[in-house]
Amino acid sequence: MSTPEWLESWSDDDGARRVRDLFDRSFGPDGGAADGVWSAPGRVNLIGEHTDYNAGLCLPIALPHRTFVAVRLRDDDTVRVASAQTDAHWEMRLSDVVPGEVEGWGAYVAGVAWALQQDGFPVRGLDAVVDSCVPFGASLSSSAALECAFAVALDDLLGLGLGGDDAGRVRLAAACIRAENEIAGAATGGLDQAASLRSRPGHALLLDCRPELGALENAAPIPFDVAAAGLELLVIDTRAPHQLVDGQYAARRASCEEAARLLGVPHLRAVTPDGLDEALATLEPHDADGVLRRRVRHVVTETARTAEFADLVRAGRVAEVGPLMNASHASLRDDYEVTVRETDLSVDSSLAAGAIGARMTGGGFGGSTIALVRADEVEQVVAGVQRAFEEAGLRAPGFLLAPPSAAAGRTA
Ligand code: GLA
């Protein structure tokens, strides 16, 4: 069997050095060094999948893997960005940034500047570079990490005063979400940006996405000390190619909205587990193929599982969350239908090799799975998954460990 590949995170010093060097190579000759370095983490969602846009509960942590940016403000309104991951510079004037008109990955950067400008802040152009150890396309929110790194950079450089407390970070997260929804054109729900901007080291963040909740009531940090329980959170990047991701995500969202409309409720959170059977019966005449009922069953049961998971963690019973993770995966596979062969195999082989719970994480259709593993059995689980992928003739997965890490902020 080949040696498993570990996807290591970078230290702050290493990340800062990389982007400063890249900045000097890309923009230095024009006018000096970057004004500073900022970074933001990717996230892994412990449980509560496809619940954020249904006003439900989710429970992410910030990864130790971060996206680093070095930024220098300009006096005009041009945004120029270079990335270690692509050769081409991305350039656009802020005045040309409008929904539907921005192409390429720079949309995540310009979109944040645009959203802050829409909020009335005096945003200017910038020269910037990006480098990242957040695995790309692995449902670990590399795009949210990019947005949030720029959000804290602009906040700092323009003196907006938002990054210093949770209320301000809620506003930065809202700007990042608008950048993603309106400029990058991905109708995602907000979980990723909240995780990247509002997480705390050693904690999971219980997000309650009901729109009527105030900004500060909708997130509660919960100590999540897997190491103290003798466990590790193992993340497995299955490297399954994402297919039809945007269309499928939008289709899931549309089904949930359609079901809520038929049920006469503002969102599916309004359906409680006790009211689920009645809701399913109401949908039946409108739902010949059963799709709406399966989607609703997932959303309602997933929020209930997330509440139970959070209660167990709060009670210091993290070793007991395994069955909830497994049930979440089964629901995402059978009712929400967002898993693929690779994510199912990763979960099944993790459990067969001794994990106490496993599930896909993020939007689905490929991407990563997580497994809660006894600390002295990590190698054995990694070997089991690696072997299962090899035997199935699949591309080797990547592995990383995920202690709950820090939110976005200034790095250097
Ligand atoms: C993606 C989206 C999030 C959330 C998850 C599924 O990560 O960006 O908003 O909907 O999928 O839980």
CSV table of C-alpha atoms and ligand atoms in Angstrom, one decimal:
chain,number,residue,atom,x,y,z
A,1,MET,CA,0.0,0.0,0.0
A,2,SER,CA,1.3,3.5,-0.8
A,3,THR,CA,2.1,6.0,2.0
A,4,PRO,CA,-0.8,8.1,3.1
A,5,GLU,CA,-0.6,11.8,2.1
A,6,TRP,CA,-1.0,14.3,5.0
A,7,LEU,CA,-2.1,17.8,4.1
A,8,GLU,CA,-0.2,19.9,6.6
A,9,SER,CA,-1.2,23.3,7.8
A,10,TRP,CA,1.4,26.2,7.7
A,11,SER,CA,2.5,28.2,10.7
A,12,ASP,CA,1.6,31.9,10.7
A,13,ASP,CA,5.3,32.7,10.1
A,14,ASP,CA,5.5,30.4,7.1
A,15,GLY,CA,2.2,31.7,5.6
A,16,ALA,CA,3.3,35.3,6.1
A,17,ARG,CA,6.7,34.7,4.6
A,18,ARG,CA,5.2,33.1,1.5
A,19,VAL,CA,2.8,36.0,0.8
A,20,ARG,CA,5.3,38.7,1.5
A,21,ASP,CA,7.8,37.1,-0.9
A,22,LEU,CA,5.1,36.6,-3.5
A,23,PHE,CA,4.0,40.3,-3.0
A,24,ASP,CA,7.5,41.5,-3.6
A,25,ARG,CA,7.9,39.4,-6.7
A,26,SER,CA,4.4,40.5,-8.1
A,27,PHE,CA,4.1,44.1,-7.1
A,28,GLY,CA,7.2,45.2,-5.1
A,29,PRO,CA,8.9,47.0,-8.0
A,30,ASP,CA,5.9,49.3,-8.4
A,31,GLY,CA,5.9,50.8,-4.9
A,32,GLY,CA,7.3,49.0,-1.9
A,33,ALA,CA,6.2,46.2,0.4
A,34,ALA,CA,2.7,45.1,1.5
A,35,ASP,CA,0.9,47.0,4.3
A,36,GLY,CA,0.5,43.8,6.2
A,37,VAL,CA,-0.6,40.1,6.2
A,38,TRP,CA,-4.0,38.7,7.2
A,39,SER,CA,-5.3,35.2,7.2
A,40,ALA,CA,-8.5,33.3,7.5
A,41,PRO,CA,-9.2,29.6,8.2
A,42,GLY,CA,-11.1,27.0,6.2
A,43,ARG,CA,-13.8,25.2,8.2
A,44,VAL,CA,-15.1,21.8,8.8
A,45,ASN,CA,-18.7,21.3,9.8
A,46,LEU,CA,-19.1,18.8,12.6
A,47,ILE,CA,-22.8,18.3,11.9
A,48,GLY,CA,-25.8,20.3,10.7
A,49,GLU,CA,-25.5,20.0,6.9
A,50,HIS,CA,-27.8,21.9,4.5
A,51,THR,CA,-29.5,23.4,7.4
A,52,ASP,CA,-28.1,27.0,7.3
A,53,TYR,CA,-30.4,28.1,4.4
A,54,ASN,CA,-33.3,26.4,6.2
A,55,ALA,CA,-32.9,28.5,9.4
A,56,GLY,CA,-31.6,25.4,11.2
A,57,LEU,CA,-28.6,24.6,13.4
A,58,CYS,CA,-25.1,23.8,12.3
A,59,LEU,CA,-21.9,23.3,14.3
A,60,PRO,CA,-18.6,24.1,12.5
A,61,ILE,CA,-15.0,24.5,13.7
A,62,ALA,CA,-12.2,26.6,12.1
A,63,LEU,CA,-9.4,24.5,10.6
A,64,PRO,CA,-5.7,25.1,11.3
A,65,HIS,CA,-5.4,25.4,7.5
A,66,ARG,CA,-5.6,29.1,6.5
A,67,THR,CA,-5.5,31.4,3.4
A,68,PHE,CA,-2.9,34.1,3.7
A,69,VAL,CA,-3.1,37.5,2.0
A,70,ALA,CA,-0.6,40.3,1.7
A,71,VAL,CA,-2.3,43.6,0.8
A,72,ARG,CA,-1.3,47.2,0.0
A,73,LEU,CA,-4.0,49.8,-0.4
A,74,ARG,CA,-4.0,51.9,-3.6
A,75,ASP,CA,-5.1,55.5,-4.1
A,76,ASP,CA,-7.4,54.6,-7.0
A,77,ASP,CA,-10.1,52.0,-7.4
A,78,THR,CA,-8.2,49.2,-9.1
A,79,VAL,CA,-8.1,45.8,-7.6
A,80,ARG,CA,-5.1,43.7,-8.6
A,81,VAL,CA,-4.6,40.2,-7.2
A,82,ALA,CA,-2.0,37.6,-7.8
A,83,SER,CA,-2.1,34.0,-6.4
A,84,ALA,CA,0.5,31.4,-5.8
A,85,GLN,CA,-2.1,28.9,-7.1
A,86,THR,CA,-2.6,30.5,-10.6
A,87,ASP,CA,-0.3,32.2,-12.9
A,88,ALA,CA,-2.5,35.0,-14.1
A,89,HIS,CA,-3.0,38.3,-12.3
A,90,TRP,CA,-6.6,39.2,-11.8
A,91,GLU,CA,-7.5,42.9,-12.3
A,92,MET,CA,-10.7,45.0,-12.3
A,93,ARG,CA,-11.8,48.5,-11.3
A,94,LEU,CA,-14.2,48.5,-8.3
A,95,SER,CA,-16.6,50.8,-10.2
A,96,ASP,CA,-17.0,47.9,-12.8
A,97,VAL,CA,-17.9,45.3,-10.1
A,98,VAL,CA,-21.6,44.6,-10.5
A,99,PRO,CA,-23.6,41.4,-10.0
A,100,GLY,CA,-23.4,39.1,-12.9
A,101,GLU,CA,-20.4,40.9,-14.5
A,102,VAL,CA,-17.4,39.5,-12.6
A,103,GLU,CA,-15.5,36.5,-13.9
A,104,GLY,CA,-12.9,34.3,-12.2
A,105,TRP,CA,-11.7,33.7,-8.7
A,106,GLY,CA,-11.0,37.5,-8.2
A,107,ALA,CA,-14.8,37.8,-7.8
A,108,TYR,CA,-14.4,36.6,-4.2
A,109,VAL,CA,-11.9,39.4,-3.5
A,110,ALA,CA,-13.6,42.2,-5.5
A,111,GLY,CA,-17.0,41.0,-4.2
A,112,VAL,CA,-15.9,41.7,-0.6
A,113,ALA,CA,-14.7,45.2,-1.5
A,114,TRP,CA,-17.9,45.8,-3.4
A,115,ALA,CA,-20.1,44.6,-0.5
A,116,LEU,CA,-18.3,46.8,2.0
A,117,GLN,CA,-18.7,49.7,-0.4
A,118,GLN,CA,-22.4,49.0,-0.6
A,119,ASP,CA,-22.5,49.2,3.2
A,120,GLY,CA,-21.3,52.8,2.8
A,121,PHE,CA,-17.6,52.2,3.8
A,122,PRO,CA,-15.0,54.2,1.9
A,123,VAL,CA,-13.3,51.3,0.1
A,124,ARG,CA,-10.3,51.8,-2.2
A,125,GLY,CA,-8.5,49.7,-4.7
A,126,LEU,CA,-5.7,47.4,-3.6
A,127,ASP,CA,-2.8,45.2,-4.8
A,128,ALA,CA,-2.8,41.9,-3.1
A,129,VAL,CA,-1.4,38.3,-3.3
A,130,VAL,CA,-2.9,35.1,-2.0
A,131,ASP,CA,-1.5,31.8,-0.9
A,132,SER,CA,-3.3,29.0,0.9
A,133,CYS,CA,-2.9,25.6,2.5
A,134,VAL,CA,-6.7,25.1,2.7
A,135,PRO,CA,-7.3,22.2,0.4
A,136,PHE,CA,-9.1,23.5,-2.7
A,137,GLY,CA,-12.4,22.0,-3.9
A,138,ALA,CA,-12.5,19.8,-0.8
A,139,SER,CA,-15.6,21.3,0.9
A,140,LEU,CA,-13.4,22.9,3.5
A,141,SER,CA,-14.4,26.4,2.5
A,142,SER,CA,-11.4,27.6,0.6
A,143,SER,CA,-13.6,30.3,-0.9
A,144,ALA,CA,-14.9,31.6,2.4
A,145,ALA,CA,-11.3,31.6,3.7
A,146,LEU,CA,-10.4,33.8,0.7
A,147,GLU,CA,-13.3,36.2,1.3
A,148,CYS,CA,-12.8,36.4,5.0
A,149,ALA,CA,-9.0,37.1,4.8
A,150,PHE,CA,-9.8,40.1,2.6
A,151,ALA,CA,-12.6,41.2,4.8
A,152,VAL,CA,-10.4,41.4,7.9
A,153,ALA,CA,-7.6,43.0,5.8
A,154,LEU,CA,-9.9,45.8,4.4
A,155,ASP,CA,-11.4,46.3,7.9
A,156,ASP,CA,-7.9,46.9,9.3
A,157,LEU,CA,-6.5,48.9,6.5
A,158,LEU,CA,-9.5,51.2,6.1
A,159,GLY,CA,-10.0,51.5,9.9
A,160,LEU,CA,-13.6,50.2,9.7
A,161,GLY,CA,-13.4,49.0,13.3
A,162,LEU,CA,-15.5,45.8,12.7
A,163,GLY,CA,-13.0,43.0,13.3
A,164,GLY,CA,-12.5,43.8,17.0
A,165,ASP,CA,-15.7,42.3,18.3
A,166,ASP,CA,-18.3,39.7,17.4
A,167,ALA,CA,-20.9,42.2,16.4
A,168,GLY,CA,-18.5,43.7,13.9
A,169,ARG,CA,-17.5,40.3,12.6
A,170,VAL,CA,-21.2,39.5,12.0
A,171,ARG,CA,-21.2,42.5,9.6
A,172,LEU,CA,-18.0,41.4,7.9
A,173,ALA,CA,-19.5,37.9,7.5
A,174,ALA,CA,-22.6,39.4,6.0
A,175,ALA,CA,-20.5,41.3,3.5
A,176,CYS,CA,-18.6,38.1,2.6
A,177,ILE,CA,-21.9,36.2,2.1
A,178,ARG,CA,-23.2,39.0,-0.2
A,179,ALA,CA,-19.9,38.8,-2.2
A,180,GLU,CA,-20.4,35.0,-2.6
A,181,ASN,CA,-24.1,35.2,-3.4
A,182,GLU,CA,-24.2,38.2,-5.6
A,183,ILE,CA,-20.8,38.7,-7.2
A,184,ALA,CA,-19.4,35.1,-7.3
A,185,GLY,CA,-22.9,33.8,-8.0
A,186,ALA,CA,-23.0,30.9,-5.5
A,187,ALA,CA,-26.2,30.8,-3.5
A,188,THR,CA,-24.6,29.4,-0.4
A,189,GLY,CA,-26.1,29.8,3.1
A,190,GLY,CA,-23.6,31.6,5.4
A,191,LEU,CA,-22.3,28.8,7.6
A,192,ASP,CA,-18.8,29.0,6.1
A,193,GLN,CA,-18.2,32.7,6.6
A,194,ALA,CA,-19.5,32.6,10.2
A,195,ALA,CA,-17.1,29.8,10.9
A,196,SER,CA,-14.2,31.6,9.4
A,197,LEU,CA,-14.8,34.9,11.1
A,198,ARG,CA,-16.4,33.9,14.5
A,199,SER,CA,-14.8,30.7,15.6
A,200,ARG,CA,-12.6,30.3,18.7
A,201,PRO,CA,-9.7,28.0,19.2
A,202,GLY,CA,-10.7,24.9,21.2
A,203,HIS,CA,-14.4,25.6,20.5
A,204,ALA,CA,-17.1,24.6,18.0
A,205,LEU,CA,-19.6,27.3,17.0
A,206,LEU,CA,-23.2,26.4,17.4
A,207,LEU,CA,-25.0,28.5,14.8
A,208,ASP,CA,-28.7,29.0,14.9
A,209,CYS,CA,-29.7,30.4,11.5
A,210,ARG,CA,-33.2,31.6,12.3
A,211,PRO,CA,-33.4,35.0,10.6
A,212,GLU,CA,-35.3,36.6,13.5
A,213,LEU,CA,-32.4,36.0,15.9
A,214,GLY,CA,-30.2,39.0,16.7
A,215,ALA,CA,-26.6,38.9,15.4
A,216,LEU,CA,-25.2,38.0,18.8
A,217,GLU,CA,-27.8,35.4,19.8
A,218,ASN,CA,-27.3,33.3,16.8
A,219,ALA,CA,-23.8,31.9,17.6
A,220,ALA,CA,-22.6,30.1,20.8
A,221,PRO,CA,-19.1,28.9,21.2
A,222,ILE,CA,-19.0,25.4,22.8
A,223,PRO,CA,-15.7,24.0,24.2
A,224,PHE,CA,-14.9,21.1,21.9
A,225,ASP,CA,-11.8,19.4,23.3
A,226,VAL,CA,-11.5,16.2,21.5
A,227,ALA,CA,-7.9,15.7,22.7
A,228,ALA,CA,-9.1,15.7,26.4
A,229,ALA,CA,-11.5,12.8,25.5
A,230,GLY,CA,-8.5,10.9,23.9
A,231,LEU,CA,-9.9,11.5,20.4
A,232,GLU,CA,-8.9,13.2,17.2
A,233,LEU,CA,-11.0,14.6,14.4
A,234,LEU,CA,-9.7,13.2,11.2
A,235,VAL,CA,-10.6,14.9,7.9
A,236,ILE,CA,-10.4,12.9,4.7
A,237,ASP,CA,-10.3,14.8,1.4
A,238,THR,CA,-11.7,12.2,-0.9
A,239,ARG,CA,-10.6,14.2,-4.0
A,240,ALA,CA,-13.8,13.2,-5.7
A,241,PRO,CA,-14.3,15.6,-8.6
A,242,HIS,CA,-17.1,18.0,-7.9
A,243,GLN,CA,-19.8,17.6,-10.5
A,244,LEU,CA,-22.7,19.9,-11.1
A,245,VAL,CA,-22.1,21.3,-7.7
A,246,ASP,CA,-23.7,24.7,-8.2
A,247,GLY,CA,-26.7,23.4,-10.0
A,248,GLN,CA,-27.3,20.6,-7.5
A,249,TYR,CA,-26.9,22.9,-4.5
A,250,ALA,CA,-29.3,25.4,-6.0
A,251,ALA,CA,-31.8,22.6,-6.8
A,252,ARG,CA,-31.7,21.4,-3.1
A,253,ARG,CA,-32.3,24.9,-2.0
A,254,ALA,CA,-35.2,25.4,-4.4
A,255,SER,CA,-36.8,22.1,-3.2
A,256,CYS,CA,-36.7,23.3,0.4
A,257,GLU,CA,-38.2,26.6,-0.5
A,258,GLU,CA,-40.9,24.9,-2.5
A,259,ALA,CA,-41.7,22.6,0.5
A,260,ALA,CA,-41.9,25.5,2.9
A,261,ARG,CA,-44.3,27.3,0.5
A,262,LEU,CA,-46.5,24.2,0.3
A,263,LEU,CA,-46.5,23.9,4.0
A,264,GLY,CA,-47.3,27.6,4.5
A,265,VAL,CA,-44.2,28.2,6.7
A,266,PRO,CA,-41.5,30.8,6.3
A,267,HIS,CA,-38.7,28.2,6.4
A,268,LEU,CA,-38.3,24.5,7.2
A,269,ARG,CA,-37.1,25.2,10.8
A,270,ALA,CA,-40.7,25.9,11.5
A,271,VAL,CA,-41.3,22.2,11.1
A,272,THR,CA,-40.5,20.5,14.4
A,273,PRO,CA,-39.6,16.8,14.7
A,274,ASP,CA,-43.1,16.3,16.4
A,275,GLY,CA,-44.8,17.9,13.4
A,276,LEU,CA,-42.7,16.0,10.8
A,277,ASP,CA,-45.3,13.2,10.0
A,278,GLU,CA,-48.0,15.8,9.6
A,279,ALA,CA,-45.8,17.9,7.3
A,280,LEU,CA,-44.9,14.9,5.2
A,281,ALA,CA,-48.6,14.0,4.9
A,282,THR,CA,-49.4,17.5,3.8
A,283,LEU,CA,-46.7,17.3,1.1
A,284,GLU,CA,-47.8,13.9,-0.3
A,285,PRO,CA,-50.4,15.0,-2.8
A,286,HIS,CA,-47.9,17.5,-4.3
A,287,ASP,CA,-44.9,15.2,-4.3
A,288,ALA,CA,-45.4,12.1,-6.6
A,289,ASP,CA,-41.7,11.1,-6.6
A,290,GLY,CA,-41.2,11.7,-2.9
A,291,VAL,CA,-38.3,14.1,-3.4
A,292,LEU,CA,-39.7,17.0,-1.4
A,293,ARG,CA,-40.5,14.7,1.5
A,294,ARG,CA,-37.0,13.2,1.6
A,295,ARG,CA,-35.5,16.7,1.6
A,296,VAL,CA,-37.7,17.9,4.4
A,297,ARG,CA,-37.1,14.8,6.5
A,298,HIS,CA,-33.3,15.4,6.2
A,299,VAL,CA,-33.5,19.0,7.1
A,300,VAL,CA,-35.8,18.5,10.2
A,301,THR,CA,-33.9,15.5,11.5
A,302,GLU,CA,-30.5,17.1,10.9
A,303,THR,CA,-31.3,20.1,13.0
A,304,ALA,CA,-32.5,17.7,15.8
A,305,ARG,CA,-29.3,15.7,15.6
A,306,THR,CA,-27.2,18.9,15.7
A,307,ALA,CA,-29.0,20.0,18.9
A,308,GLU,CA,-28.4,16.6,20.4
A,309,PHE,CA,-24.7,16.6,19.3
A,310,ALA,CA,-24.2,20.0,20.9
A,311,ASP,CA,-25.9,18.9,24.2
A,312,LEU,CA,-23.6,15.9,24.4
A,313,VAL,CA,-20.5,18.0,23.8
A,314,ARG,CA,-21.6,20.5,26.4
A,315,ALA,CA,-22.1,17.7,28.9
A,316,GLY,CA,-18.5,16.5,28.2
A,317,ARG,CA,-19.8,13.4,26.4
A,318,VAL,CA,-18.1,13.9,23.1
A,319,ALA,CA,-17.2,10.2,22.8
A,320,GLU,CA,-20.9,9.5,22.4
A,321,VAL,CA,-21.6,11.6,19.3
A,322,GLY,CA,-20.7,8.8,16.9
A,323,PRO,CA,-24.2,7.5,16.1
A,324,LEU,CA,-25.4,11.0,15.4
A,325,MET,CA,-22.6,11.5,12.9
A,326,ASN,CA,-23.5,8.2,11.2
A,327,ALA,CA,-27.2,9.0,11.1
A,328,SER,CA,-26.4,12.4,9.6
A,329,HIS,CA,-24.4,10.7,6.8
A,330,ALA,CA,-27.1,8.2,6.1
A,331,SER,CA,-29.7,11.0,5.9
A,332,LEU,CA,-27.4,13.0,3.5
A,333,ARG,CA,-27.0,9.9,1.4
A,334,ASP,CA,-30.6,8.5,1.3
A,335,ASP,CA,-32.8,11.6,1.8
A,336,TYR,CA,-30.8,14.6,0.7
A,337,GLU,CA,-28.9,12.6,-1.9
A,338,VAL,CA,-25.7,14.7,-1.9
A,339,THR,CA,-23.1,12.0,-1.2
A,340,VAL,CA,-21.1,10.2,-3.9
A,341,ARG,CA,-19.3,6.9,-4.1
A,342,GLU,CA,-16.0,8.3,-2.7
A,343,THR,CA,-17.6,10.0,0.3
A,344,ASP,CA,-19.7,6.9,1.1
A,345,LEU,CA,-16.6,4.7,0.8
A,346,SER,CA,-14.6,7.0,3.0
A,347,VAL,CA,-17.2,6.9,5.7
A,348,ASP,CA,-17.8,3.2,5.5
A,349,SER,CA,-14.1,2.4,5.5
A,350,SER,CA,-13.4,4.8,8.4
A,351,LEU,CA,-16.1,3.0,10.5
A,352,ALA,CA,-14.8,-0.4,9.5
A,353,ALA,CA,-11.3,0.6,10.6
A,354,GLY,CA,-12.5,1.6,14.1
A,355,ALA,CA,-13.8,5.3,13.8
A,356,ILE,CA,-16.5,6.0,16.4
A,357,GLY,CA,-18.4,8.1,14.0
A,358,ALA,CA,-18.1,9.4,10.4
A,359,ARG,CA,-19.9,11.6,7.9
A,360,MET,CA,-19.5,13.7,4.9
A,361,THR,CA,-19.0,17.4,5.6
A,362,GLY,CA,-19.9,20.5,3.6
A,363,GLY,CA,-22.1,20.8,0.6
A,364,GLY,CA,-21.5,17.3,-0.8
A,365,PHE,CA,-21.2,15.9,-4.3
A,366,GLY,CA,-17.6,15.0,-3.5
A,367,GLY,CA,-15.3,16.8,-1.1
A,368,SER,CA,-14.3,15.6,2.4
A,369,THR,CA,-15.6,13.4,5.1
A,370,ILE,CA,-14.8,13.5,8.8
A,371,ALA,CA,-14.2,10.7,11.3
A,372,LEU,CA,-14.0,10.9,15.1
A,373,VAL,CA,-11.2,8.5,16.0
A,374,ARG,CA,-9.5,7.3,19.2
A,375,ALA,CA,-6.1,9.1,19.3
A,376,ASP,CA,-4.2,5.8,19.3
A,377,GLU,CA,-6.2,4.5,16.3
A,378,VAL,CA,-5.6,7.3,13.8
A,379,GLU,CA,-3.0,5.4,11.8
A,380,GLN,CA,-5.1,2.3,11.7
A,381,VAL,CA,-8.1,4.3,10.3
A,382,VAL,CA,-6.0,6.2,7.8
A,383,ALA,CA,-4.6,2.9,6.6
A,384,GLY,CA,-8.0,1.4,6.3
A,385,VAL,CA,-9.3,4.2,4.2
A,386,GLN,CA,-6.2,4.4,2.1
A,387,ARG,CA,-6.5,0.6,1.4
A,388,ALA,CA,-10.2,0.8,0.6
A,389,PHE,CA,-9.6,3.6,-2.0
A,390,GLU,CA,-6.7,1.6,-3.5
A,391,GLU,CA,-8.8,-1.5,-3.8
A,392,ALA,CA,-11.6,0.4,-5.5
A,393,GLY,CA,-9.1,1.9,-8.0
A,394,LEU,CA,-9.8,5.4,-6.8
A,395,ARG,CA,-7.4,8.3,-6.5
A,396,ALA,CA,-5.6,8.3,-3.1
A,397,PRO,CA,-7.3,10.6,-0.5
A,398,GLY,CA,-5.6,13.3,1.5
A,399,PHE,CA,-5.7,13.3,5.3
A,400,LEU,CA,-5.5,16.1,7.9
A,401,LEU,CA,-6.2,16.5,11.6
A,402,ALA,CA,-8.5,19.3,12.7
A,403,PRO,CA,-8.0,20.7,16.2
A,404,PRO,CA,-10.5,23.6,16.5
A,405,SER,CA,-8.5,26.7,15.5
A,406,ALA,CA,-8.6,30.5,15.4
A,407,ALA,CA,-10.8,32.8,13.3
A,408,ALA,CA,-9.6,35.3,10.7
A,409,GLY,CA,-7.3,38.1,11.8
A,410,ARG,CA,-4.1,40.0,11.2
A,411,THR,CA,-1.1,37.7,11.0
A,412,ALA,CA,1.8,40.1,10.5
B,1,GLA,C1,-21.8,24.8,1.6
B,1,GLA,C2,-22.4,26.1,1.8
B,1,GLA,C3,-22.9,26.3,3.2
B,1,GLA,C4,-23.8,25.1,3.6
B,1,GLA,C5,-23.1,23.8,3.3
B,1,GLA,C6,-24.0,22.6,3.6
B,1,GLA,O1,-20.6,24.7,2.4
B,1,GLA,O2,-21.5,27.1,1.5
B,1,GLA,O3,-23.6,27.5,3.3
B,1,GLA,O4,-25.1,25.2,3.0
B,1,GLA,O5,-22.7,23.7,2.0
B,1,GLA,O6,-24.2,22.5,5.0
